mmCIF file of C-alpha atoms and ligand atoms in Angstrom:
data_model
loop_
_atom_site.group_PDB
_atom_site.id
_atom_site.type_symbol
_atom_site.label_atom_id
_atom_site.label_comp_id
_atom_site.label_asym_id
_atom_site.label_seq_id
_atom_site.Cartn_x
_atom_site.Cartn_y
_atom_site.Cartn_z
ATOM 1 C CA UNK A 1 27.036 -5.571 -21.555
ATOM 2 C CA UNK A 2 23.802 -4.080 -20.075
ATOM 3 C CA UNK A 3 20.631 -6.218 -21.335
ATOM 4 C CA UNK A 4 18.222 -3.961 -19.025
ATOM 5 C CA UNK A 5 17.953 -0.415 -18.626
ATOM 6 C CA UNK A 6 15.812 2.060 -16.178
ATOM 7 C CA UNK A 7 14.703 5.669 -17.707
ATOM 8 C CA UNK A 8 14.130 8.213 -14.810
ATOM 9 C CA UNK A 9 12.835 11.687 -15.309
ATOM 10 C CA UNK A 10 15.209 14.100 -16.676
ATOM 11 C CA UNK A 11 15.833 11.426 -19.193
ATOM 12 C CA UNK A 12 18.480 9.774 -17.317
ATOM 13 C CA UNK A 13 19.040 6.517 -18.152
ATOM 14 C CA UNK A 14 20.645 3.385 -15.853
ATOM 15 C CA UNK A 15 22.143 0.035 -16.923
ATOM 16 C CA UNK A 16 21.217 -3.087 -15.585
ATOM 17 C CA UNK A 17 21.249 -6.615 -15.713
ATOM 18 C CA UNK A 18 17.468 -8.322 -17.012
ATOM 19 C CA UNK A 19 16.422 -10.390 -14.468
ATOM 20 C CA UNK A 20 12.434 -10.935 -15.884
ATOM 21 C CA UNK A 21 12.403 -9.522 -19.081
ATOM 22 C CA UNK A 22 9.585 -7.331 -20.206
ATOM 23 C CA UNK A 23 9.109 -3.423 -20.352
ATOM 24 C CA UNK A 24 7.170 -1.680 -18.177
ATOM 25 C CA UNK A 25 6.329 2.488 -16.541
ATOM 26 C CA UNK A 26 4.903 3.560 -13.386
ATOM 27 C CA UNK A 27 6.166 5.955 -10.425
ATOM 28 C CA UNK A 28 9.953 5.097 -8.974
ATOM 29 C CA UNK A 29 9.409 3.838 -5.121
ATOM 30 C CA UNK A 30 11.683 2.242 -2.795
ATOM 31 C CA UNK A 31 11.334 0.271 0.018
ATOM 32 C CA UNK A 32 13.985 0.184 3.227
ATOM 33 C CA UNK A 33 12.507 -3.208 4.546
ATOM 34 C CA UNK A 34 15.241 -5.837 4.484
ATOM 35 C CA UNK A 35 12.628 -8.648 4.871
ATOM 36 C CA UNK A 36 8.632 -9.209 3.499
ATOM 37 C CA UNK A 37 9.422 -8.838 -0.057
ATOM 38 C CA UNK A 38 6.719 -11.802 -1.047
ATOM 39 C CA UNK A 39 4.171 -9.728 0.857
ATOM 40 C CA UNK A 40 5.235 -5.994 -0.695
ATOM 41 C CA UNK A 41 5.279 -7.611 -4.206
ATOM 42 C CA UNK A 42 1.960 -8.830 -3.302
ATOM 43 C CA UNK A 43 0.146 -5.456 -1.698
ATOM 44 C CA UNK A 44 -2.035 -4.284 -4.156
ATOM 45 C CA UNK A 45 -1.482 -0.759 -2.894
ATOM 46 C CA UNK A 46 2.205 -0.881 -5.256
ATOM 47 C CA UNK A 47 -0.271 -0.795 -8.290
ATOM 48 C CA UNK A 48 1.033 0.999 -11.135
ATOM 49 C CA UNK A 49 4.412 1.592 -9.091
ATOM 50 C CA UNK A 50 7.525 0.043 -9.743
ATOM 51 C CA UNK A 51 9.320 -1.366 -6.491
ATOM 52 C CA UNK A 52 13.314 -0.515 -5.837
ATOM 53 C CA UNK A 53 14.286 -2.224 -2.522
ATOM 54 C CA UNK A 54 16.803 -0.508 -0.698
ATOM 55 C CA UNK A 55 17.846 -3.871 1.301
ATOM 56 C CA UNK A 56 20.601 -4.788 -1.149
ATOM 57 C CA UNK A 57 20.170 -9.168 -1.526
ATOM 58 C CA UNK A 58 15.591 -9.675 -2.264
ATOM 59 C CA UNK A 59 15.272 -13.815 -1.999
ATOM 60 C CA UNK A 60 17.170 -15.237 0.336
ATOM 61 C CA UNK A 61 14.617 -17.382 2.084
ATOM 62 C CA UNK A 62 12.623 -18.304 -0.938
ATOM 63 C CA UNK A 63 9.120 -17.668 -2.395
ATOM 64 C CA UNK A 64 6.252 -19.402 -0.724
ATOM 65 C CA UNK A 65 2.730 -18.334 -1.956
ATOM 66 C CA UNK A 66 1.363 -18.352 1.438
ATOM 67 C CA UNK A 67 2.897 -15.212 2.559
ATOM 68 C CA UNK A 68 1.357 -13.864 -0.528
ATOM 69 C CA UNK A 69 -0.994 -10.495 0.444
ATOM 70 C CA UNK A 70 -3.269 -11.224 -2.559
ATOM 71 C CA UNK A 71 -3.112 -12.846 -5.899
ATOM 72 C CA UNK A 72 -0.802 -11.495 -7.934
ATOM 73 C CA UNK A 73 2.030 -9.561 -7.906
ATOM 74 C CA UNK A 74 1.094 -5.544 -8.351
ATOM 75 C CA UNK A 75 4.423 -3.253 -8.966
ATOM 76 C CA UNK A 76 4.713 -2.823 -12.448
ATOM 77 C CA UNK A 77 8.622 -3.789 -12.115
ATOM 78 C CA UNK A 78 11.198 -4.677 -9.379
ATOM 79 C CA UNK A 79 14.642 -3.447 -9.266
ATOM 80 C CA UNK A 80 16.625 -4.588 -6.492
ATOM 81 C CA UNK A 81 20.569 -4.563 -5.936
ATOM 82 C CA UNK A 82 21.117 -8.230 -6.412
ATOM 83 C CA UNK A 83 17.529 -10.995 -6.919
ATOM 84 C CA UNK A 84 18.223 -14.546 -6.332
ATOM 85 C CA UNK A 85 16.873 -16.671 -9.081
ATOM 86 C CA UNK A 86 13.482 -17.945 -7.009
ATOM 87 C CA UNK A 87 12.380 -14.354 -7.227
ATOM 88 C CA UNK A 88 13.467 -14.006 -10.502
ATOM 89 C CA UNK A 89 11.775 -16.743 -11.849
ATOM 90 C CA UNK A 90 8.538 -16.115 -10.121
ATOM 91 C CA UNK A 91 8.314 -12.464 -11.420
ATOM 92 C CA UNK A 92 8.875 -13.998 -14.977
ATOM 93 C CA UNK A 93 6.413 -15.815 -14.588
ATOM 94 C CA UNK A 94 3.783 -13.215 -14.279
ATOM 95 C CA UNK A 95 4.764 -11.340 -16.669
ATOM 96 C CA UNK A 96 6.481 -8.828 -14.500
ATOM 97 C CA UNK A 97 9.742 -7.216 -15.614
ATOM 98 C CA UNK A 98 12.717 -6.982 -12.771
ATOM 99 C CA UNK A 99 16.676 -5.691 -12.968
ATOM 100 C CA UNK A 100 19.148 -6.312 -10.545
ATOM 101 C CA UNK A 101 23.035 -5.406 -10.867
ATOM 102 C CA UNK A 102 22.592 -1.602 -10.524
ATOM 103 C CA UNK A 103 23.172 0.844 -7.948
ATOM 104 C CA UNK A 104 20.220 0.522 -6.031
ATOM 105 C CA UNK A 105 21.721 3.737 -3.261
ATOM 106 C CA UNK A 106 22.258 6.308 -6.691
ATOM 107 C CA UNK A 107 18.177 5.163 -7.214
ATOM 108 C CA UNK A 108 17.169 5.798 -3.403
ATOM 109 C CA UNK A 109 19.003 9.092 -3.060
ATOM 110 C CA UNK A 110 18.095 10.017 -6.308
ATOM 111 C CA UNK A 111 14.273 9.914 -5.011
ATOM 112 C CA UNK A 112 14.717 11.411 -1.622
ATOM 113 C CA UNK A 113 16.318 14.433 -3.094
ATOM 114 C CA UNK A 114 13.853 14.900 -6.405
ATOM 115 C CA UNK A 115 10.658 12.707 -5.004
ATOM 116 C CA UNK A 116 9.362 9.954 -6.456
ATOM 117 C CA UNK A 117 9.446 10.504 -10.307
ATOM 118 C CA UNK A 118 7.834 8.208 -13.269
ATOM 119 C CA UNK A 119 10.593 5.264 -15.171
ATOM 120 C CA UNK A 120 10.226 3.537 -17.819
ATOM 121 C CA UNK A 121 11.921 -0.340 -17.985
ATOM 122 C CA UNK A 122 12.845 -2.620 -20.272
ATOM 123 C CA UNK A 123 14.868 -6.032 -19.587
ATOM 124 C CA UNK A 124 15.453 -8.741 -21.993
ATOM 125 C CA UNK A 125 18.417 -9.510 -24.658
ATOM 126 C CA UNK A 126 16.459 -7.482 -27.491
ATOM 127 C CA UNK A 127 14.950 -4.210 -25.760
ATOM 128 C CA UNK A 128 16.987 -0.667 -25.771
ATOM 129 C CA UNK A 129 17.719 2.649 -23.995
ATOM 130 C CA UNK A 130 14.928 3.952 -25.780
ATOM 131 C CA UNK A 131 12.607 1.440 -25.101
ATOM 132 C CA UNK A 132 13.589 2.539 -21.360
ATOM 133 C CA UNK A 133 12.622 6.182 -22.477
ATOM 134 C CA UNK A 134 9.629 5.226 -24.920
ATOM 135 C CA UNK A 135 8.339 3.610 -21.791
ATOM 136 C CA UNK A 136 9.005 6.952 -19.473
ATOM 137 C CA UNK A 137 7.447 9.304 -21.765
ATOM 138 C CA UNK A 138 4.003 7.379 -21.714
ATOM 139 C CA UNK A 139 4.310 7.237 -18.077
ATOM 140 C CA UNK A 140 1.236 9.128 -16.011
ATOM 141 C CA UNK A 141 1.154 10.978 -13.031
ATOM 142 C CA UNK A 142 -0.045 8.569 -9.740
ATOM 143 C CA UNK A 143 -3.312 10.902 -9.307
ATOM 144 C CA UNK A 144 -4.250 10.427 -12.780
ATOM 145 C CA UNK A 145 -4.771 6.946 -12.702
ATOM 146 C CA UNK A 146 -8.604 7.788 -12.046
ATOM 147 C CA UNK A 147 -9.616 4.303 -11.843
ATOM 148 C CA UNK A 148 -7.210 2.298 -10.080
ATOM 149 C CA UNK A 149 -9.553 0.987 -7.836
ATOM 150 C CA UNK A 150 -11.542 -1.242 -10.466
ATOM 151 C CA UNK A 151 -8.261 -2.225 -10.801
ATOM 152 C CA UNK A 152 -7.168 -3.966 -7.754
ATOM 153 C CA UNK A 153 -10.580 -4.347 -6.061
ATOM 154 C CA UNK A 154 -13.381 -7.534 -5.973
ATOM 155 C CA UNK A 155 -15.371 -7.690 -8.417
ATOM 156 C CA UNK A 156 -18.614 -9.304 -6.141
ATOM 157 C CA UNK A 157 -19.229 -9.467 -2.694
ATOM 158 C CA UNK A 158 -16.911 -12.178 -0.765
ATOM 159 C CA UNK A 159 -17.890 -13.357 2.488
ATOM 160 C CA UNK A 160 -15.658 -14.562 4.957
ATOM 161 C CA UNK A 161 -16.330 -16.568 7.846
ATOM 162 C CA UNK A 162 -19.983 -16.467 7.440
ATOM 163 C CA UNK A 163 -21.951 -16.414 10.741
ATOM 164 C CA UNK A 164 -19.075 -15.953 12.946
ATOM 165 C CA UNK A 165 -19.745 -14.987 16.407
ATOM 166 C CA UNK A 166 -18.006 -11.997 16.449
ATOM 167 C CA UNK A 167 -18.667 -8.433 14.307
ATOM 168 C CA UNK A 168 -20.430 -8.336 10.963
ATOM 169 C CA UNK A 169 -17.840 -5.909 9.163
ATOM 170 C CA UNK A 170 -18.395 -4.408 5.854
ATOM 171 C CA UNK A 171 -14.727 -3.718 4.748
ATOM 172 C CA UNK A 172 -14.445 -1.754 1.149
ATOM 173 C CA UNK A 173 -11.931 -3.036 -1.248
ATOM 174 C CA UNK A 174 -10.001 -0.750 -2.123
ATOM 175 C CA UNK A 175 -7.279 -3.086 -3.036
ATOM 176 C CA UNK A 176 -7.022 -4.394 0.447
ATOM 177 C CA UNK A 177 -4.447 -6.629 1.842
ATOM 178 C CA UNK A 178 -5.391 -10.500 2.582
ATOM 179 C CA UNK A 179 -3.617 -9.951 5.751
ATOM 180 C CA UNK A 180 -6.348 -7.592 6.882
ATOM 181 C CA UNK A 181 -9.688 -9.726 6.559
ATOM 182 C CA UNK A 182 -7.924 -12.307 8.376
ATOM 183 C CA UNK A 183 -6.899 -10.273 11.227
ATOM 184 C CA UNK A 184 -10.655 -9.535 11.317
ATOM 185 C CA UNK A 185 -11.380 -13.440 11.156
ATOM 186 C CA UNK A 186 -8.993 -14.089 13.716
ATOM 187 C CA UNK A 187 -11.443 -12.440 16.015
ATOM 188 C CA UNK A 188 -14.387 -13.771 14.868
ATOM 189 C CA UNK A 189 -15.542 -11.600 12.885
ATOM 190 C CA UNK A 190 -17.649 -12.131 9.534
ATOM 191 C CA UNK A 191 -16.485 -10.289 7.227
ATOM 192 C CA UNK A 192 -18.207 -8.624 3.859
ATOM 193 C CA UNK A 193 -15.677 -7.467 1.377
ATOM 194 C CA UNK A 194 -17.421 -5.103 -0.837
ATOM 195 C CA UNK A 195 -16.069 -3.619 -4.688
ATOM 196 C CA UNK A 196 -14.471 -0.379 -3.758
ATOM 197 C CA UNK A 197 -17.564 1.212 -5.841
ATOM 198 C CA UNK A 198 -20.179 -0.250 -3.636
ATOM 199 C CA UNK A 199 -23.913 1.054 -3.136
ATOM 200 C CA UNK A 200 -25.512 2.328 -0.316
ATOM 201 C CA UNK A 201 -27.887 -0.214 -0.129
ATOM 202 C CA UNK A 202 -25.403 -3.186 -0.874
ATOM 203 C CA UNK A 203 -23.610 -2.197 2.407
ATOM 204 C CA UNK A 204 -27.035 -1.674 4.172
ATOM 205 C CA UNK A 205 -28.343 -4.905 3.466
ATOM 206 C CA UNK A 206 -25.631 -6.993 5.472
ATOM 207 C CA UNK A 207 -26.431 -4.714 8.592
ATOM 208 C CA UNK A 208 -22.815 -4.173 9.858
ATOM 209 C CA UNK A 209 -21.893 -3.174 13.127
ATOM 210 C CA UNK A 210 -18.345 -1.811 11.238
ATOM 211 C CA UNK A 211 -17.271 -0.076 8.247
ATOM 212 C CA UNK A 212 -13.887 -0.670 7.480
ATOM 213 C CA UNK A 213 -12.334 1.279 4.231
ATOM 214 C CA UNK A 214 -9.394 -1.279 3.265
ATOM 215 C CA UNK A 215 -5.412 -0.105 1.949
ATOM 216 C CA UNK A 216 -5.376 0.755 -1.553
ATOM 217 C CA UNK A 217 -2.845 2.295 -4.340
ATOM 218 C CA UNK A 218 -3.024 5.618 -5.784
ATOM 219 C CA UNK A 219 -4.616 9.090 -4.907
ATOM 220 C CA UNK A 220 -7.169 8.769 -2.294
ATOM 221 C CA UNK A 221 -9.256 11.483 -4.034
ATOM 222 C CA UNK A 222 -9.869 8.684 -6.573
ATOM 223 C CA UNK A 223 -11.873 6.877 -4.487
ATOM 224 C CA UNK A 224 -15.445 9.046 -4.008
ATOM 225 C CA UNK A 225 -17.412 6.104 -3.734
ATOM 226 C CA UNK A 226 -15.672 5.179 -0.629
ATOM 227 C CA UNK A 227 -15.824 8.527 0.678
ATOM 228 C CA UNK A 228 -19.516 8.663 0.063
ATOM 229 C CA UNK A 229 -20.207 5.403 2.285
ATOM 230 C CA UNK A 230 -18.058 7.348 5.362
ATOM 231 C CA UNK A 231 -20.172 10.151 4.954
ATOM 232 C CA UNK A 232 -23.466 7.977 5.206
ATOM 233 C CA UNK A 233 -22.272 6.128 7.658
ATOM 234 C CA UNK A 234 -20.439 8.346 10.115
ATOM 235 C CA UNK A 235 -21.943 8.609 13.594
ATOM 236 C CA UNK A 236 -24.604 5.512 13.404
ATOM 237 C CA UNK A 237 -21.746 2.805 12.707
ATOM 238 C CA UNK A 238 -18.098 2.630 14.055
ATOM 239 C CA UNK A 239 -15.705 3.611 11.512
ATOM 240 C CA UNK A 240 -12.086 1.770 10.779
ATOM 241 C CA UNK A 241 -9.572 2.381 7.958
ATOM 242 C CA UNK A 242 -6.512 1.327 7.525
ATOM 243 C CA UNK A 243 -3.365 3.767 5.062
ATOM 244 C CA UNK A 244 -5.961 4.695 2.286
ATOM 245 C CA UNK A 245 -8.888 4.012 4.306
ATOM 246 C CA UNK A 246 -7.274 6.850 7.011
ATOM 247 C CA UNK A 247 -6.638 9.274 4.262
ATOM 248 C CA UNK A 248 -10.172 8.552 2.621
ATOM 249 C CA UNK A 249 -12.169 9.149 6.302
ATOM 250 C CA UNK A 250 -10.153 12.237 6.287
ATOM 251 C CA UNK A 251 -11.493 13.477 2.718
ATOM 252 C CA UNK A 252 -14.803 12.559 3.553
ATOM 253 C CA UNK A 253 -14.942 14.127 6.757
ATOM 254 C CA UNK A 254 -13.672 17.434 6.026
ATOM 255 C CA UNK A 255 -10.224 17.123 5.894
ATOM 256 C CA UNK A 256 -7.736 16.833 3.142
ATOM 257 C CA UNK A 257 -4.938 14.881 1.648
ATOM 258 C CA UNK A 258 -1.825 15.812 -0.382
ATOM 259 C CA UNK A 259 1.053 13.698 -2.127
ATOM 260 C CA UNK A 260 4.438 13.430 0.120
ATOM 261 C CA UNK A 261 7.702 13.571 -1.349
ATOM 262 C CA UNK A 262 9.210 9.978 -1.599
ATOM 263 C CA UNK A 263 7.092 8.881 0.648
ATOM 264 C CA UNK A 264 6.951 6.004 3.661
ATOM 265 C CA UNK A 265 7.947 2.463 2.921
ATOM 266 C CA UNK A 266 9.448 0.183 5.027
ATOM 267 C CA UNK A 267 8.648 -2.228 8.532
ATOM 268 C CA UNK A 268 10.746 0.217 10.810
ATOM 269 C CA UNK A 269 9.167 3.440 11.104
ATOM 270 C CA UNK A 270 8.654 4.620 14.387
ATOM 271 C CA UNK A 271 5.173 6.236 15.263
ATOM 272 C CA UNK A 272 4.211 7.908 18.791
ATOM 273 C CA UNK A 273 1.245 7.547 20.153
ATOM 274 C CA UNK A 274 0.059 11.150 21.649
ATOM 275 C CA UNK A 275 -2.133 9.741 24.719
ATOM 276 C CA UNK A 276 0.091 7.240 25.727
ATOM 277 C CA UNK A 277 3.757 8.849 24.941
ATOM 278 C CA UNK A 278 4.626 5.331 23.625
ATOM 279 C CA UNK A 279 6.498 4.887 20.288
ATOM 280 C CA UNK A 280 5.705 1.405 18.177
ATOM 281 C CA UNK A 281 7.239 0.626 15.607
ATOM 282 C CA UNK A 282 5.069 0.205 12.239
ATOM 283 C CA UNK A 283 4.998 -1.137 8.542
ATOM 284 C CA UNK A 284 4.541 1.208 5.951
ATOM 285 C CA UNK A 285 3.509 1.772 2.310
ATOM 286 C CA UNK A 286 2.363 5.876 1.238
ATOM 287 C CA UNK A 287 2.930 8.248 -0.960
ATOM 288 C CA UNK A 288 -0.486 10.384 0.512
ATOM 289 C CA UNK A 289 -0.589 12.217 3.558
ATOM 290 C CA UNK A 290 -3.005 13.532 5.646
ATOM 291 C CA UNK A 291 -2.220 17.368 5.357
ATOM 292 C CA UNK A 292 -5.353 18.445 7.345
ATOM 293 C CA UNK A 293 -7.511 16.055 9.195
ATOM 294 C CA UNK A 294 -10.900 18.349 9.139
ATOM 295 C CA UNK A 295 -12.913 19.343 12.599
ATOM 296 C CA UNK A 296 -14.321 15.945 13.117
ATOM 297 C CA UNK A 297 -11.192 13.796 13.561
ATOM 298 C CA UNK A 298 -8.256 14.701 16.310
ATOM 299 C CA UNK A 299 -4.711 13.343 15.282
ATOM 300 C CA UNK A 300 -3.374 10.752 18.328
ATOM 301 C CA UNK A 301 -0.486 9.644 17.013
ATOM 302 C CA UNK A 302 2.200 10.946 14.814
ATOM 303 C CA UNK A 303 5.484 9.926 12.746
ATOM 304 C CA UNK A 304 8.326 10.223 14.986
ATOM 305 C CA UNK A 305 10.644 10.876 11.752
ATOM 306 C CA UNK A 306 8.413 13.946 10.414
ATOM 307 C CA UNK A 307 5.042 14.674 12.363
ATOM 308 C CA UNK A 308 2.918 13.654 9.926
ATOM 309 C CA UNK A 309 -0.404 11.842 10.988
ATOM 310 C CA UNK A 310 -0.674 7.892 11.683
ATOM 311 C CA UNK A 311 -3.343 8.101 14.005
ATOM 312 C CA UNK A 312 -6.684 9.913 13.835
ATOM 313 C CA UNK A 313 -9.849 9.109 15.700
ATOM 314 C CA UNK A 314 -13.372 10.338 17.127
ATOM 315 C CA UNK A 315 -14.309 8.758 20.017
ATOM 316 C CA UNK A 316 -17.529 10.106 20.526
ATOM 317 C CA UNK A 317 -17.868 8.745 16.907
ATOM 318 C CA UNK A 318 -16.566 5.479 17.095
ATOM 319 C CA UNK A 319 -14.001 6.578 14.743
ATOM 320 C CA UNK A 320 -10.076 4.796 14.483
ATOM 321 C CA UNK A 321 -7.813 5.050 11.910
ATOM 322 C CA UNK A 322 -4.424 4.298 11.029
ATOM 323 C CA UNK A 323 -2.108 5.422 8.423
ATOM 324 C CA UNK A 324 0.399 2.430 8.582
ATOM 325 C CA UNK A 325 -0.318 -1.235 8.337
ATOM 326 C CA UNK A 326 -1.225 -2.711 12.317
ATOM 327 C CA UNK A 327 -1.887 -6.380 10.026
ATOM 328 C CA UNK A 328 2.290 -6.143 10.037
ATOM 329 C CA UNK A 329 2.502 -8.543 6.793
ATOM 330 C CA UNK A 330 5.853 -8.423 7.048
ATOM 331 C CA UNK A 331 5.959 -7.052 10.411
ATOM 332 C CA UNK A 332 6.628 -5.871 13.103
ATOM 333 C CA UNK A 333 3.427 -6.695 15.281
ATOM 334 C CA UNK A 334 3.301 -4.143 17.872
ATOM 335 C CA UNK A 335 -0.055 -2.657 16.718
ATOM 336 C CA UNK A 336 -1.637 -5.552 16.203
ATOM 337 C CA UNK A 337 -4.024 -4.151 18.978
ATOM 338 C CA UNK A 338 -6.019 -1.372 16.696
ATOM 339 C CA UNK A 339 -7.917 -4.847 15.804
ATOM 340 C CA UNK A 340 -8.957 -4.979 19.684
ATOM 341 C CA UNK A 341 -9.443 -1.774 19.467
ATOM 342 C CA UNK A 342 -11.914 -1.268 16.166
ATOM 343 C CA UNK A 343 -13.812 -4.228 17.175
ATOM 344 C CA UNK A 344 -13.943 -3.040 20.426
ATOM 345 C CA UNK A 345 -16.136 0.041 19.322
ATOM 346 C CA UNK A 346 -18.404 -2.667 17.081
ATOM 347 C CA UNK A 347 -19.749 -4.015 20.541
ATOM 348 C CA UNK A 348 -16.889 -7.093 20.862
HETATM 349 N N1 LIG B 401 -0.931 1.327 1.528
HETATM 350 C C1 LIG B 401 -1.847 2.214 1.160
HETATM 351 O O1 LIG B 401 -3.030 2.079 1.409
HETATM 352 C C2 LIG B 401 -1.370 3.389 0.350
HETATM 353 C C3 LIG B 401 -2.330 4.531 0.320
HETATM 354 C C4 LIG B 401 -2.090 5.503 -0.821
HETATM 355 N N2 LIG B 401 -2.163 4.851 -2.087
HETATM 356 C C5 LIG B 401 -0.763 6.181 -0.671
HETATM 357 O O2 LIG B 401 0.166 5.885 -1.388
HETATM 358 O O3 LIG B 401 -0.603 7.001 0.224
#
C-alpha cells in the first residue's frame, strides 16, 4: 500500500513509496542529469521547487558533504524512480520529504506537455491523498515568491581569500553556488560576497574591479536590488553573471525575461557559440529565459535544442554573461574558460 502520495495540478494524484517523510508544495521540475545529485540538491537556485530526477537509480555512489553547493539542501521535496537509503537518510535528516517507487517518465512527460505545474507531497505512514492536495492548493506561483532572495542569500558580507593577488570581485548573492566563488579563488581572486539586497555604497567601498550577479531561484524580476547595482555599475566596471545573474543584466539593461515551459535542467545540453561555430556542452538549471536581450547586449551563443540565449555580452562594455552553469558542479567542464574570460576583462 502507498504511504506517499504526489498532487499535481488538475488534482491528479500519484502513489508512492515515503522515502523521508514530511509534506511539502512548490513547482514540479525534473532533472535529466544521471549524475551530481549531491550538488542539484544543494543549488540554492531549486528553492521552493521540488526536484523529480529523470535518471531512474539517485545514490549510487554515496553522499559526501564536500560536493555539497551550499549548506543545505533547497528543493522542497525529491522524487526520484528508485533512492538508495544514503540519500534517503540524509534528506530525512533535514527535514526534507522524498518518494521513490513511482513512475518517474508519466511525471517528466507529464511536465513537458503541460509545463511545470505546482504539487503538493506528503510521505510518511500517517499522511493522505488529501494531505497531497491540501498541500497543492496552498501552493504559489514561482514569480510570486517576492522574496526568495532573503531566502537563500548571506546575510553579511563574506570575504574570501582576502588580499589575493588576483581581482577584487564583488559577486551578489543571489543564492549563489559555492562552486562559483571558488572558481573565482582558484584564480586568485578575492572575492566579496554581498546580500542579494546590497547598497550602493557597500559595493563601492571594496573598490572592485568586477561585478558578478551570482545563480539564484525564482523570477529574476524579483531581484531589483541586483538590477539596480548593474545599472550603476555598467560601463565603469566589467560586468559577469552567471543563469540569474544573465537574465538580471538583461532586465537591467533594457531587455526582458519571461518564464519557459518546463524549462532546462540537466549536465548535457548542448550550446553553440555564434563567433566561434563551436558547440560545448553545458550544465543547466532555468525555468527564465531571456526573451529579449535589450540594445546594449548582443546574444553570442545560443541553445542548440531551441535558440534560446546562453550567451550575451558587450565588449565595448566589459560585459559576459552566461545562462548555464561554466562552474560545471556536476559537470561537464568545457566552459570552464568564461572564468578566463570575466577576469580577463577585470585587468587579470
Ligand atoms: N540557476 C539559476 O540561476 C536559475 C535562474 C532562475 N531562477 C530560473 O529558473 O531561470
Amino acid at each position: 500500500m502507498a504511504d506517499a502520495y504526489v498532487a499535481i495540478e488538475g488534482d491528479r494524484v500519484i502513489e508512492a513509496r515515503a522515502r523521508a517523510p514530511g509534506t511539502a508544495r512548490g513547482e514540479l521540475v525534473f532533472t535529466t542529469a544521471y549524475t551530481g545529485y549531491e550538488e542539484s540538491l544543494t543549488d540554492p537556485s531549486y528553492e521552493e521547487q521540488v526536484l523529480t530526477f529523470s535518471y531512474p537509480l539517485i545514490g549510487n555512489y554515496g553522499v559526501r558533504e564536500e560536493r555539497f553547493e551550499s549548506d543545505r539542501v533547497h528543493p522542497r521535496a525529491a522524487v526520484a524512480r528508485e533512492m538508495t537509503d544514503d540519500v534517503a537518510e540524509w534528506l530525512e535528516s533535514e527535514g526534507i520529504p522524498a518518494v521513490d517507487h513511482l513512475d518517474t517518465r508519466d511525471i517528466v512527460t507529464e511536465i513537458r506537455d503541460e509545463g511545470a505545474m505546482k504539487c503538493g507531497i506528503a510521505a510518511g505512514p500517517d499522511v493522505t491523498e488529501q494531505d497531497a492536495l491540501d498541500e497543492l492548493h496552498e501552493c504559489k506561483h514561482m514569480s510570486d515568491h517576492t522574496d526568495i532572495g532573503a531566502q537563500v542569500s548571506v546575510d553579511d558580507v563574506e570575504v574570501h581569500n582576502e588580499g589575493g593577488d588576483g581581482a577584487t570581485v564583488a559577486l551578489v548573492d543571489c543564492g549563489a553556488k559555492g562552486s562559483i566563488t571558488e572558481s573565482l579563488v582558484e584564480r586568485d581572486a578575492e572575492v566579496h560576497v554581498f546580500p542579494y539586497d546590497t547598497s550602493e555604497d557597500d559595493v563601492a567601498a571594496v573598490d572592485p574591479d568586477l561585478l558578478f550577479i551570482s545563480n539564484g531561484p525564482g523570477d529574476p524580476e524579483n531581484f531589483e536590488q541586483a538590477g539596480e547595482l548593474v545599472e550603476t555599475y555598467v560601463g565603469d566596471v566589467p560586468l559577469a553573471g552567471i543563469c540569474l545573474g544573465q537574465q538580471v543584466v538583461a532586465n537591467a539593461l533594457g531587455g526582458e525575461t519571461e518564464k519557459m515551459e518546463f524549462g532546462h535542467r540537466g549536465v548535457n545540453q548542448p550550446v553553440r557559440d555564434l563567433r566561434s561555430n563551436q558547440v560545448v556542452m553545458t550544465t543547466q538549471n532555468h525555468g527564465y529565459t531571456v526573451a529579449d536581450p535589450g540594445d546594449k547586449l548582443d546574444v553570442t551563443q545560443v541553445n542548440v535544442n531551441d535558440d534560446t540565449p546562453e550567451g550575451l555580452e558587450n565588449d565595448d562594455l566589459n560585459i559576459i554573461t552566461r545562462q548555464y552553469h561554466p562552474e560545471a558542479n556536476p559537470g561537464p567542464h568545457d566552459s570552464l574558460g568564461f572564468f578566463d574570460d570575466v577576469l580577463g576583462m577585470a585587468g587579470e
